[in-house]
Amino acid sequence: MQKWERSQKVADLSTIEEIAKEAGVSRSTVSRVINNDPNVNEQTRERVLEVVNSNNYVPNRAARKLAGGRTGVIGLVIPIGVSRLFVEPFFPILIQSVTNRCNQVNRSVMFWLGEPEYERRSITQILSNDLLDGVIVSSLKDQDPIVAALHHSQIPFVLIGRYRDLPVNFVDIDNEKCAQVAVNYLLQTGRKRIATITGVADTMVSRERLDGYRATLAKAGFAVDNNLIAEGGFVEEGGYAAMAKIFPHKPDAVFATNDAMAVGAIRFLREQGVRVPEDVGVVGFDDAPFAASYKPALTTIAQPIGELGRRAVDMLVNVIEQQPNDVMNEIFASDLIIRESA
Amino acid sequence: MQKWERSQKVADLSTIEEIAKEAGVSRSTVSRVINNDPNVNEQTRERVLEVVNSNNYVPNRAARKLAGGRTGVIGLVIPIGVSRLFVEPFFPILIQSVTNRCNQVNRSVMFWLGEPEYERRSITQILSNDLLDGVIVSSLKDQDPIVAALHHSQIPFVLIGRYRDLPVNFVDIDNEKCAQVAVNYLLQTGRKRIATITGVADTMVSRERLDGYRATLAKAGFAVDNNLIAEGGFVEEGGYAAMAKIFPHKPDAVFATNDAMAVGAIRFLREQGVRVPEDVGVVGFDDAPFAASYKPALTTIAQPIGELGRRAVDMLVNVIEQQPNDVMNEIFASDLIIRESA
DNA sequence: CTTTAGAATGGGAACGCTCCCAATATCTGA
DNA sequence: TCAGATATTGGGAGCGTTCCCATTCTAAAG
């Protein structure tokens, strides 16, 4: 009930003008204080701050926005369907890390999840949503029109995962390198017929991981057998189906480009009476929370998902506030976690 | 590229005043049209609408709010930590269904995910976030101060899951009844020592499921053995640990109050060489996406999660627009899905 | 043909903030 | 001691809406 009273008090002095009066200064001075303008006398600042805090004053975001300021609201757009959203741990972790960081830096998050497909309406809604200071977009398909639209608009934005066609701000991991590490490990452990299960076509991340797979195999002097490549759409069922397609071609290892598909693949193998890792080694990708406790525990590439989300927020805030001329990129390292499955 | 040009056009005529000029009417008339005021000549309305549409005009939400209108933004608050968020499929599905419905009814979603704990600051931030028309809250603990705060403020809100201490709007399932169905099924199949793994203490949902378990057992003439009750915190690890505690007391069945814990319990049982369902039957709760493909396929209670989310949105929109005097409640039915684990 | 109710429309004021410029207070050095 | 900076502060204007009241127009009634 105490908190209840506090929140009651919120309503008492709720405009900048009221705070100003209480503190014995002008509206402008209060504005300067809450916006960290250096041109304020230190004592005045303290006095104002005290009134602000004791009244639990929070500036009205709508008014602030209208007057040309910022709202402190960041948009998060993840254009994928339900099926992936709740199967891949990537997304909950990402969402969590983005929202947490936003809260830390005193921002709110507005959310758009995978519409079946962008229509003009959705994009318009996001872009012309005057409440947003900036936007974070993850898991794009190639040519997703939202990027061009965002790029053309003046709204600051950051991608999680890179984009080919335009110079944009992004954070990402080095997918090609990751694939290389995974495949090399498989090669080192003596595998000869290494398959791969790819994610979603039209996707940078899928393409890069596949490129890495191909390049590494080629470099090691192995021919790439297209029968050993199948698409799994990043979901467990897809991994199962892809494994079914690949299996007749006698792989002795599989690089599944995420853990959900690795699990699907293992499920298929198990049903065939194939032992993992003895007969076929499986490497996943993501280091999902279940990866360690799964039987067999998954050998997998650990993406710093939380770090990606946090950095995306920081980068976006930086773009919003500093308006730099150059685009910013940041590539994160990932590790191979060796466990039981390969 | 076409879409790009469209979004360019958005910027052209972007204020109500410009639209008014273009349509040859006043600001007020345009406002009436976009707010569906009946006092507008039909021809005028059409003309205005045409200009609005061809210019892809969207009213400025900040201005609208400031002038006393609505923003069309709904807050979604889910006060749980990461650990549950990405382990329980309940949340992604809920989030997805809420955001989708919001998009359908032309609303945006603003998001607060499980802070370690509410501080005054968080609540203030949510409540005094003048950008919100209303709030949906899910997965509360008892006495969560946000409910009292919300209740006291004038902000319309709807809970997903009921709340004991105050008359509030909510949607929910009948947890007690569900538990009854699950336990009765176990009894019917001849189980004699039925255990239960509860979720998070201080939680209506846990308490209700436990009450249902107790009542059903009592009604069937069985004594309730507290050794057969353990808390699992709604996570897989917790289910495993709870099963470890219960196991020495020779249960022949377990009602796990969600699927994640059911999986944890089965993992433990398997490690002990116990067969499921032959030696110990396991019933879960949620009908998680993995429940059907799990081995053994989970017998579980199917909650209409998507429906809960959608109805919560509809109810909230109704509250926002109609401002009814009475609180609204809606209880959804759930089904027992019989598969292999019991 | 005039009057009047009602339909349709227009425009001022206000919402709470930031930006900008002007005004005042304080300090510096010769 | 005084001009000229410099530090601090104050207040008007305006952001794009909605609400409310006033005004204009229309058509029916007398």
Short mmCIF file of N, CA, C and O in Angstrom, two decimals, chain B residues 8 35 62 66 80-81 103 204 214 279-280 314 323-324:
data_model
loop_
_atom_site.label_atom_id
_atom_site.label_comp_id
_atom_site.label_asym_id
_atom_site.label_seq_id
_atom_site.Cartn_x
_atom_site.Cartn_y
_atom_site.Cartn_z
N GLN B 8 7.85 7.56 -48.96
CA GLN B 8 8.28 8.93 -49.18
C GLN B 8 7.07 9.85 -49.11
O GLN B 8 7.09 10.90 -48.50
N ASN B 35 -12.04 10.82 -36.85
CA ASN B 35 -12.52 10.27 -35.58
C ASN B 35 -13.95 9.74 -35.66
O ASN B 35 -14.58 9.49 -34.65
N ALA B 62 1.44 11.94 -30.79
CA ALA B 62 1.84 12.79 -29.67
C ALA B 62 0.88 13.96 -29.54
O ALA B 62 0.39 14.26 -28.46
N LEU B 66 -1.74 14.74 -26.55
CA LEU B 66 -1.62 15.98 -25.82
C LEU B 66 -2.95 16.73 -25.81
O LEU B 66 -3.31 17.37 -24.84
N ILE B 80 8.36 -11.35 -15.31
CA ILE B 80 9.09 -12.57 -14.95
C ILE B 80 10.50 -12.48 -15.49
O ILE B 80 10.79 -11.70 -16.40
N GLY B 81 11.38 -13.30 -14.97
CA GLY B 81 12.77 -13.26 -15.38
C GLY B 81 13.04 -14.04 -16.65
O GLY B 81 12.19 -14.79 -17.12
N ASN B 103 -2.10 -5.28 -33.56
CA ASN B 103 -1.91 -4.80 -34.92
C ASN B 103 -3.22 -4.85 -35.69
O ASN B 103 -3.55 -3.92 -36.42
N MET B 204 -1.26 -17.07 -7.91
CA MET B 204 -2.62 -17.58 -7.97
C MET B 204 -2.66 -18.88 -8.75
O MET B 204 -3.27 -19.85 -8.33
N ARG B 214 -5.41 -31.09 -4.58
CA ARG B 214 -5.78 -31.54 -3.23
C ARG B 214 -7.26 -31.93 -3.15
O ARG B 214 -7.61 -33.00 -2.65
N ASP B 279 5.67 -47.17 -15.46
CA ASP B 279 5.89 -47.15 -14.01
C ASP B 279 5.31 -45.89 -13.37
O ASP B 279 4.69 -45.95 -12.31
N VAL B 280 5.56 -44.78 -14.01
CA VAL B 280 5.05 -43.51 -13.49
C VAL B 280 4.41 -42.74 -14.65
O VAL B 280 5.04 -42.55 -15.69
N ASP B 314 -8.96 -7.44 -26.72
CA ASP B 314 -10.31 -6.99 -27.04
C ASP B 314 -10.99 -6.37 -25.82
O ASP B 314 -11.65 -5.34 -25.90
N GLN B 323 -15.47 2.58 -21.37
CA GLN B 323 -15.38 2.93 -19.96
C GLN B 323 -16.52 2.36 -19.12
O GLN B 323 -17.24 3.12 -18.46
N PRO B 324 -16.72 1.07 -19.17
CA PRO B 324 -17.82 0.48 -18.42
C PRO B 324 -17.61 0.62 -16.92
O PRO B 324 -16.47 0.76 -16.46
#
